[in-house]
Short mmCIF file of C-alpha atoms and ligand atoms in Angstrom, two decimals:
data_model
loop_
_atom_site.label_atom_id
_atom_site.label_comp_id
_atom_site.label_asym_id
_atom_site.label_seq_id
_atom_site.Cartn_x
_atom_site.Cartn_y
_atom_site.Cartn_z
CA UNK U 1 -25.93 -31.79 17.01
CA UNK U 2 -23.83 -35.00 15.53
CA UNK U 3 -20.04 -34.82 16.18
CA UNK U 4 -17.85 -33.34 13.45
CA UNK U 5 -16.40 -35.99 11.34
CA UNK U 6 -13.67 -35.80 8.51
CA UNK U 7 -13.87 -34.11 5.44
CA UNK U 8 -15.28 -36.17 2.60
CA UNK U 9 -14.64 -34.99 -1.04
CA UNK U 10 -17.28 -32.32 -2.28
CA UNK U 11 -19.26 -34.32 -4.73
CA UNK U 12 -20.27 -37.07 -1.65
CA UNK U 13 -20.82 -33.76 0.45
CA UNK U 14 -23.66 -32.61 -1.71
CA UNK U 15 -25.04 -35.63 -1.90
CA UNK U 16 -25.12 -36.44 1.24
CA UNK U 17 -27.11 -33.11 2.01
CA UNK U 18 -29.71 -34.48 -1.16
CA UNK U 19 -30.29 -36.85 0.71
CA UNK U 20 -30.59 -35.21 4.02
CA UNK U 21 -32.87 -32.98 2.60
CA UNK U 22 -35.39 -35.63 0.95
CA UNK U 23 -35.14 -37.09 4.63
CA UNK U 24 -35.40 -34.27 6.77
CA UNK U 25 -38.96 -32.09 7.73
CA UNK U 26 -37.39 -29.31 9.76
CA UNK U 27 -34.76 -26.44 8.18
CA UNK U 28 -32.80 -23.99 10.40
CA UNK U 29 -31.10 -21.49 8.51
CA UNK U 30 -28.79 -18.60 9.40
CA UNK U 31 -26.19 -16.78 8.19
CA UNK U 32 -23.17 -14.38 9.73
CA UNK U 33 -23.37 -11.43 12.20
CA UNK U 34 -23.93 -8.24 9.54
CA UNK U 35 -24.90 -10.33 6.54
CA UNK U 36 -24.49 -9.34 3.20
CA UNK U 37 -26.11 -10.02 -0.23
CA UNK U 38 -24.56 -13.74 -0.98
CA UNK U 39 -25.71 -14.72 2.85
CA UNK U 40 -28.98 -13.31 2.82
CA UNK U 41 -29.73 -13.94 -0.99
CA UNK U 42 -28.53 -17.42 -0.58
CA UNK U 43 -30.70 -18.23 2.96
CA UNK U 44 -33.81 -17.10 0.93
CA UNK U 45 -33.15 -19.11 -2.31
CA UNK U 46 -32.83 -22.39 0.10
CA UNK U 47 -35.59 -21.05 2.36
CA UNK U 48 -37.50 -20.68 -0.78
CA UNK U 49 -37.02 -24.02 -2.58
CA UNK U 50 -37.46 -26.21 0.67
CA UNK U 51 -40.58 -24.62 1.23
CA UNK U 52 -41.63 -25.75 -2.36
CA UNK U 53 -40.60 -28.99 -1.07
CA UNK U 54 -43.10 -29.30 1.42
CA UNK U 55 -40.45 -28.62 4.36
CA UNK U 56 -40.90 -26.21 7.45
CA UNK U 57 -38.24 -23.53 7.57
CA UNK U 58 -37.27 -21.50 10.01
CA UNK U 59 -34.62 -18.34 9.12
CA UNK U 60 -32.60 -16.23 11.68
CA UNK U 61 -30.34 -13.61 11.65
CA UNK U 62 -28.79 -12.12 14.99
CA UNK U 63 -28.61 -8.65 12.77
CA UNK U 64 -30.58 -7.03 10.59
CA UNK U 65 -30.85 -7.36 7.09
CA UNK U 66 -28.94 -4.15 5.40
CA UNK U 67 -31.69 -1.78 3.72
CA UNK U 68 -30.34 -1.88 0.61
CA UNK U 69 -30.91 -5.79 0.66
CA UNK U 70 -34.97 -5.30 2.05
CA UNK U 71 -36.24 -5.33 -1.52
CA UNK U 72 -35.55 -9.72 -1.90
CA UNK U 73 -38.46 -11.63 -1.92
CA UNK U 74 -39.62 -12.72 1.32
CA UNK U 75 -36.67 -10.90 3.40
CA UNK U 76 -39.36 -10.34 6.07
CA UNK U 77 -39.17 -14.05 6.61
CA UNK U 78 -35.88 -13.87 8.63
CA UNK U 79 -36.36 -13.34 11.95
CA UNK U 80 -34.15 -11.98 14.71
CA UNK U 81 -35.22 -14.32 17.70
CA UNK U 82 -33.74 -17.41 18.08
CA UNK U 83 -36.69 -20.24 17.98
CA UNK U 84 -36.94 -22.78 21.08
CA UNK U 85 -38.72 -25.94 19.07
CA UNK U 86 -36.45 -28.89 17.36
CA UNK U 87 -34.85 -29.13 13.67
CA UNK U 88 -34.45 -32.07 11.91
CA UNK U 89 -31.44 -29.74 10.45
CA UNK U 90 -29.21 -26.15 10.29
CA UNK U 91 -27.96 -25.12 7.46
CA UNK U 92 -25.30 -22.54 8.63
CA UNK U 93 -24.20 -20.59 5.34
CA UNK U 94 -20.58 -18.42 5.36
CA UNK U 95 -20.13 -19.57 9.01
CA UNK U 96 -16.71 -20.57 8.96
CA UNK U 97 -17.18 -21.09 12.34
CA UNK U 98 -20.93 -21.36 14.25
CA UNK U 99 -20.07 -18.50 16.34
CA UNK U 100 -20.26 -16.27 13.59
CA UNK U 101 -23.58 -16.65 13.07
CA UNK U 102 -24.17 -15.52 16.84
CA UNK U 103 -25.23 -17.43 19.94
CA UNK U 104 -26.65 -20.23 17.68
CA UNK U 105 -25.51 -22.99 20.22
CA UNK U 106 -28.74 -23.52 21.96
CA UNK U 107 -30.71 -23.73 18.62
CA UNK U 108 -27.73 -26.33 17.01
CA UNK U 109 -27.91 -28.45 20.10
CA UNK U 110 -31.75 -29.40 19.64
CA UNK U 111 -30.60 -30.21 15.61
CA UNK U 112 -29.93 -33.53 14.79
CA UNK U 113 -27.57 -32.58 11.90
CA UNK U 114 -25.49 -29.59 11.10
CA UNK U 115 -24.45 -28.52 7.47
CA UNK U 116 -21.87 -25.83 6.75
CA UNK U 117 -21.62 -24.37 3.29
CA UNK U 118 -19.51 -21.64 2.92
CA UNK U 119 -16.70 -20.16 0.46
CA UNK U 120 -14.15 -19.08 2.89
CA UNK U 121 -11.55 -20.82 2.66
CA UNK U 122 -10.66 -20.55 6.66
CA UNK U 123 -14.22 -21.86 7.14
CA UNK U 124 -13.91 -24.83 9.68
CA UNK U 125 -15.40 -28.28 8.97
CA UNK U 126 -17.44 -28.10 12.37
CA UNK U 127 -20.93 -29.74 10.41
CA UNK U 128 -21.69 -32.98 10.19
CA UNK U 129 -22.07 -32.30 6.27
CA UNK U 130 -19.56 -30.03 5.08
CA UNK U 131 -19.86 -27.97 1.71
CA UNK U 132 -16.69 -25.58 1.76
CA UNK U 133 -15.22 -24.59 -1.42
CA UNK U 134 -13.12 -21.61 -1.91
CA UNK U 135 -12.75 -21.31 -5.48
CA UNK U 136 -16.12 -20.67 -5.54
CA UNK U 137 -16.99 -17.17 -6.14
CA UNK U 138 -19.80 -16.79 -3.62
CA UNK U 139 -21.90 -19.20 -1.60
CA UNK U 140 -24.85 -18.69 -3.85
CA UNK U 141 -22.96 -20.19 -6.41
CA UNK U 142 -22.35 -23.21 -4.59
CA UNK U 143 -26.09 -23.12 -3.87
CA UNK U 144 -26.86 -22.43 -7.72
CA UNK U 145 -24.83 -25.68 -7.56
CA UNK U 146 -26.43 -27.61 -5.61
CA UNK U 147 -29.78 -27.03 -7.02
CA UNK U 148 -28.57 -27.77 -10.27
CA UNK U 149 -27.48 -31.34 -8.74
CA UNK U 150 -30.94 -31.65 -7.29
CA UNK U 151 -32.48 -30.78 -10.37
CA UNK U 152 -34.75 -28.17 -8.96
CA UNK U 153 -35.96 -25.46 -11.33
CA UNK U 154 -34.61 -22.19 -10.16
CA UNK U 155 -37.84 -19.88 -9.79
CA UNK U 156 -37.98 -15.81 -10.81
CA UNK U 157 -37.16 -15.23 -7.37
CA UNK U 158 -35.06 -17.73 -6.57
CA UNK U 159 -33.29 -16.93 -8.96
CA UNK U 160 -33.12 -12.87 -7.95
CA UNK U 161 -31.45 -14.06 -5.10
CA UNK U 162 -28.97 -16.11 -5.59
CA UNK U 163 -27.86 -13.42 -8.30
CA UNK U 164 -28.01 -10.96 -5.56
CA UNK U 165 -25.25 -12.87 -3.87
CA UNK U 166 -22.83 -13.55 -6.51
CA UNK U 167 -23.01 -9.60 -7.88
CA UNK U 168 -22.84 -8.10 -4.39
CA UNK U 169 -20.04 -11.05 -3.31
CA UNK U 170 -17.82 -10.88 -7.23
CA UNK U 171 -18.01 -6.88 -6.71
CA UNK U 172 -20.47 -7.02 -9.44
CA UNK U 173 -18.33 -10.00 -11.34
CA UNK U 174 -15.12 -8.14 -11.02
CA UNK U 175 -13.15 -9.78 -8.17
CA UNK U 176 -10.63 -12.48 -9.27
CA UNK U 177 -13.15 -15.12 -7.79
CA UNK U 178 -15.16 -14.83 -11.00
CA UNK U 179 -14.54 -17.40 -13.09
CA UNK U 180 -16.31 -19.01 -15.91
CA UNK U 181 -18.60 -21.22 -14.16
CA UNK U 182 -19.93 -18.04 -12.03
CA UNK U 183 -21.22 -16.16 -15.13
CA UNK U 184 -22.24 -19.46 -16.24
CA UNK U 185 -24.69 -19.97 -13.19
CA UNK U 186 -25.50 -16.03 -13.57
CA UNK U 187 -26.30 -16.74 -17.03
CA UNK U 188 -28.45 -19.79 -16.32
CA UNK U 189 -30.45 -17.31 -14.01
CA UNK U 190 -31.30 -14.57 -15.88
CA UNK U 191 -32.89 -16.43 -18.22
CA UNK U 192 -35.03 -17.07 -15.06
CA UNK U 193 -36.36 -13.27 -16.43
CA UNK U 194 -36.10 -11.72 -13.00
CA UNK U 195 -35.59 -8.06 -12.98
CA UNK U 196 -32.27 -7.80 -13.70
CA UNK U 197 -31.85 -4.02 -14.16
CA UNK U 198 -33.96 -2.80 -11.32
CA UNK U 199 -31.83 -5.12 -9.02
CA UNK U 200 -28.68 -3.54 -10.10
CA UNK U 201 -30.13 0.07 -10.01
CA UNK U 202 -31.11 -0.77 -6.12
CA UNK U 203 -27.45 -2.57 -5.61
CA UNK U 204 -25.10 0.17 -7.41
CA UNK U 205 -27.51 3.26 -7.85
CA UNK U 206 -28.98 3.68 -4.90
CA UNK U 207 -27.25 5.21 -1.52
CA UNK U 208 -28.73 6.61 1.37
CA UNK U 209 -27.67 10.19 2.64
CA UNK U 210 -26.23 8.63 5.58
CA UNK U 211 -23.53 6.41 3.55
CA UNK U 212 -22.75 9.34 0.96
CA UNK U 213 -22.21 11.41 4.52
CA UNK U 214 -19.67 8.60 6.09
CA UNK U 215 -17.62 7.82 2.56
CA UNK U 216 -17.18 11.68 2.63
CA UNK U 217 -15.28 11.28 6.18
CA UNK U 218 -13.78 8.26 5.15
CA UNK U 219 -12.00 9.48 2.34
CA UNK U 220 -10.74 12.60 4.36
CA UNK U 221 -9.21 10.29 6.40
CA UNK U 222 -8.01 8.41 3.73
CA UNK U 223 -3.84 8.19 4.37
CA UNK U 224 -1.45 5.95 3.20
CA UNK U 225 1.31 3.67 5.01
CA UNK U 226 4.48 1.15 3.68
CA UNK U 227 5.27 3.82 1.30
CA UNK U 228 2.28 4.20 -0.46
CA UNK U 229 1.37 0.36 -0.86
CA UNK U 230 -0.99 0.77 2.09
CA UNK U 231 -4.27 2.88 1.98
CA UNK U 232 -5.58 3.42 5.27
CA UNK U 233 -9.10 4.54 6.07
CA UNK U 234 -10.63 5.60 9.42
CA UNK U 235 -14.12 6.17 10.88
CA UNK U 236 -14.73 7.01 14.48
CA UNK U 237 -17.70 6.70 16.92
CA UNK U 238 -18.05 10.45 16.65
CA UNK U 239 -18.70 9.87 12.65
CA UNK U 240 -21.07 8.12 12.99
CA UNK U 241 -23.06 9.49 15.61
CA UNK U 242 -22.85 13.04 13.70
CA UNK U 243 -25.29 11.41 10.63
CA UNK U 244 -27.13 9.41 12.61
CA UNK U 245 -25.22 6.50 10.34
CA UNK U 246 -24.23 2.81 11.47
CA UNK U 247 -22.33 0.41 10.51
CA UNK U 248 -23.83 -1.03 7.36
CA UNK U 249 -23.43 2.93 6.09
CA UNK U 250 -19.55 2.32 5.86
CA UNK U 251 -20.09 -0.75 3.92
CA UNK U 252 -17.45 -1.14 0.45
CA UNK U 253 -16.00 2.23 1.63
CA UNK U 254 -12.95 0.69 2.17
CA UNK U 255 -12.54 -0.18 -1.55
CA UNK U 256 -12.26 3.40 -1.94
CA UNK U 257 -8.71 3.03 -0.51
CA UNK U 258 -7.80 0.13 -3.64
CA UNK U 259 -8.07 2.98 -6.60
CA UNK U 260 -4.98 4.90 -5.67
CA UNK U 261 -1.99 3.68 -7.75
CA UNK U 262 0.17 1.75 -6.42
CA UNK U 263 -2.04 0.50 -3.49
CA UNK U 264 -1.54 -3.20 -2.90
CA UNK U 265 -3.85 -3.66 0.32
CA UNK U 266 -6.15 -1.69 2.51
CA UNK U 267 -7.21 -1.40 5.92
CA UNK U 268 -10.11 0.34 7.40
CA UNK U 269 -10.89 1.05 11.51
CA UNK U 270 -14.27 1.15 12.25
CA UNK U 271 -14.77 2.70 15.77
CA UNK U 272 -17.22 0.56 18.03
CA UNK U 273 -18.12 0.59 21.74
CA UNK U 274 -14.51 -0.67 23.22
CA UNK U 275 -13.52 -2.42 20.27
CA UNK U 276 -12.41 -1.54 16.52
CA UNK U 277 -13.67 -3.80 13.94
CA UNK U 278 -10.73 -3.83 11.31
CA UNK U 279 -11.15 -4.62 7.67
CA UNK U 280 -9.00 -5.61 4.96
CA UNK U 281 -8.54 -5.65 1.28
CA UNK U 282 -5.91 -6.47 -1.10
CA UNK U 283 -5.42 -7.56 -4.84
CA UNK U 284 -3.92 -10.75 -6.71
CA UNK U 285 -1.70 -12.94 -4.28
CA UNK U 286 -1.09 -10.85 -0.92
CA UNK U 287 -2.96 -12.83 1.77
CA UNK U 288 -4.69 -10.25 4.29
CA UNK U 289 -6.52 -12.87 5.77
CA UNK U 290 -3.76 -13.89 7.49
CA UNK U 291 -3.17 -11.01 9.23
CA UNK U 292 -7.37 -10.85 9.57
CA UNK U 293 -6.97 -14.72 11.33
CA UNK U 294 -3.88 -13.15 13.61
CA UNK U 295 -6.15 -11.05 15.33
CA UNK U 296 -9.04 -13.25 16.06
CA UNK U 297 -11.12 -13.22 12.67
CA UNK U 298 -11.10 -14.58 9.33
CA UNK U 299 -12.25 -14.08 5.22
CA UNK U 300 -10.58 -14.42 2.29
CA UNK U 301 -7.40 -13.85 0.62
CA UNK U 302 -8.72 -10.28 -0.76
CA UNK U 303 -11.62 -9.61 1.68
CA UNK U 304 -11.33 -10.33 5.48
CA UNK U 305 -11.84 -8.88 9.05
CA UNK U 306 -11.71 -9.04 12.39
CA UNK U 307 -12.39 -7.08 15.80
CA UNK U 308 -10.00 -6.28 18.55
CA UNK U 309 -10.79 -4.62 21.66
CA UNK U 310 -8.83 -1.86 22.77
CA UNK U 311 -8.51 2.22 21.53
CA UNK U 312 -8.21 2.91 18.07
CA UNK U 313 -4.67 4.12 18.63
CA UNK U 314 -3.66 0.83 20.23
CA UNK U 315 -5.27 -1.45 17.11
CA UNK U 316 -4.09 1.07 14.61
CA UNK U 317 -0.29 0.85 15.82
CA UNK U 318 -0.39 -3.15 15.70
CA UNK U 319 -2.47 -3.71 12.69
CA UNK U 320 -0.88 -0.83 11.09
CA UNK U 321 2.82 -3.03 11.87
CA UNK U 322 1.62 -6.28 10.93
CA UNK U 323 0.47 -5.12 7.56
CA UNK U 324 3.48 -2.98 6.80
CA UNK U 325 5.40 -6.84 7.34
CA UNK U 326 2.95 -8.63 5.37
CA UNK U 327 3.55 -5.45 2.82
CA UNK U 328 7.51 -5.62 3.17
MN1 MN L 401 -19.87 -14.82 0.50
#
């Protein structure tokens, strides 16, 4: 693993990984603990095209991949154990640090070079290549991006996956993150002629018994906090456990809490063993990542987390306070 060094400018970043990738046989790939659609849809669109160049490729993630994300092509390709041979290269993707991704350290030490793409905009520049842009809605459209750059022609499937990640990541092209050049790329795709409509129907039609059993305790717990600007949601071990459900069940529950009128931000507790994993939304300019980065994690201004250990009345009180000052 090569030392971090400075920032270039993003233009002689992706070039720099063009030409890593012309001179480099050996991929590592993985993406963040509980990946989503842009991390998973974007490690098989890379996975996908270096393979097409004629490169070995090797994909991990420390979780699984969420069922409702089991229908991309070649999602069976991701494995769960970390491999013990040498890469010419990682490609970390929405790692704003490596330890999200896991206990990747023994895999990054035996790669010569480590790249970091990511769209978070408290994403560290830890690689030795360094592809961070936050205006970007998703990292599959910085991927869409740098395809485009390498002139590679996006395949059906390819091309099923990066769209994957910019619907699920844009809230199905709704968040303020969209912007022109997203619908652009998403454009660009479907005239790939991928299935369009049966990806959506599996994305947005589709729910398992399980998550339609958790939002209905979710939104009975649904309360609100810093008169009324604050919805707060709250799921417990006990929840869980009584649907058999886990965490990838509660997933976008907590945009439930963002419909109520007047809501500016809000804050879900998910219950774990000894810790409560804390998630945030908000709309327009309020910044919940900060309050996500004051307690350990990280995520952008509308969309971040973290974990804290400790009882979910302890986390609630000082999450609960810190938000009702970023809300004052
Ligand atoms: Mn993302």
């Amino acid at each position: 693993m090569k030392k971090p060094m400075r920032t270039l400018d993003l233009e002689t970043e992706f070039k720099r990984l063009e030409e890593l990738i012309a001179g480099s046989q050996s991929f590592f790939l993985a993406g963040h603990l509980n990946p989503d659609g842009d991390t998973i849809g974007s490690m098989l669109a890379i996975a996908s095209v270096l393979r097409r160049l004629g490169k070995r490729v090797r994909l991990f993630s420390q979780d699984p991949v969420p069922e409702n994300l089991r229908f991309l092509p070649h999602v069976k390709s991701i494995r769960s154990s970390l491999p013990k041979s040498r890469f010419d290269a990682a490609i970390l993707l929405e790692c704003s640090t490596p330890a999200r991704g896991g206990n990747l350290e023994p895999v990054l030490r035996r790669c010569r070079t480590v790249v970091n793409i990511d769209h978070h905009k408290t994403s560290e520049s830890y690689g030795g290549i360094n592809i961070v842009e936050p205006h970007s809605s998703s990292t599959a459209e910085i991927v869409y991006r740098l395809f485009y750059n390498m002139n590679v022609n996006v395949g059906r499937r390819e091309a099923a996956c990066l769209y994957t990640g910019m619907v699920t990541d844009t809230g199905r092209f709704h968040f303020p993150a969209t912007s022109p050049r997203t619908l652009e790329a998403a454009s660009r795709l479907l005239e790939t002629g991928f299935k369009f409509s049966r990806i959506n129907d599996l994305l947005y039609a589709t729910k398992s018994c399980e998550s339609l059993k958790v939002l209905g305790r979710a939104l009975e717990s649904l309360e609100f906090a810093a008169a009324g600007k604050l919805a707060v949601l709250t799921l417990t071990l006990a929840d869980f456990k009584r649907y058999g459900a886990r965490s990838e069940h509660s997933e976008n529950v907590i945009n439930y809490g963002m419909m109520v009128p007047g809501v500016k931000a809000a804050v879900m507790f998910r219950e774990e063993e000894g810790r409560i994993s804390v998630t945030f939304r908000s709309r327009g300019h309020l910044d919940v990542s900060l309050v996500a980065k004051a307690f350990g994690g990280g995520g952008h201004r509308n969309a971040s987390g973290c974990r804290i250990k400790g009882s979910m009345e302890a986390v609630r009180g000082k999450v609960l306070s810190a938000l009702s000052r970023l809300l004052a």
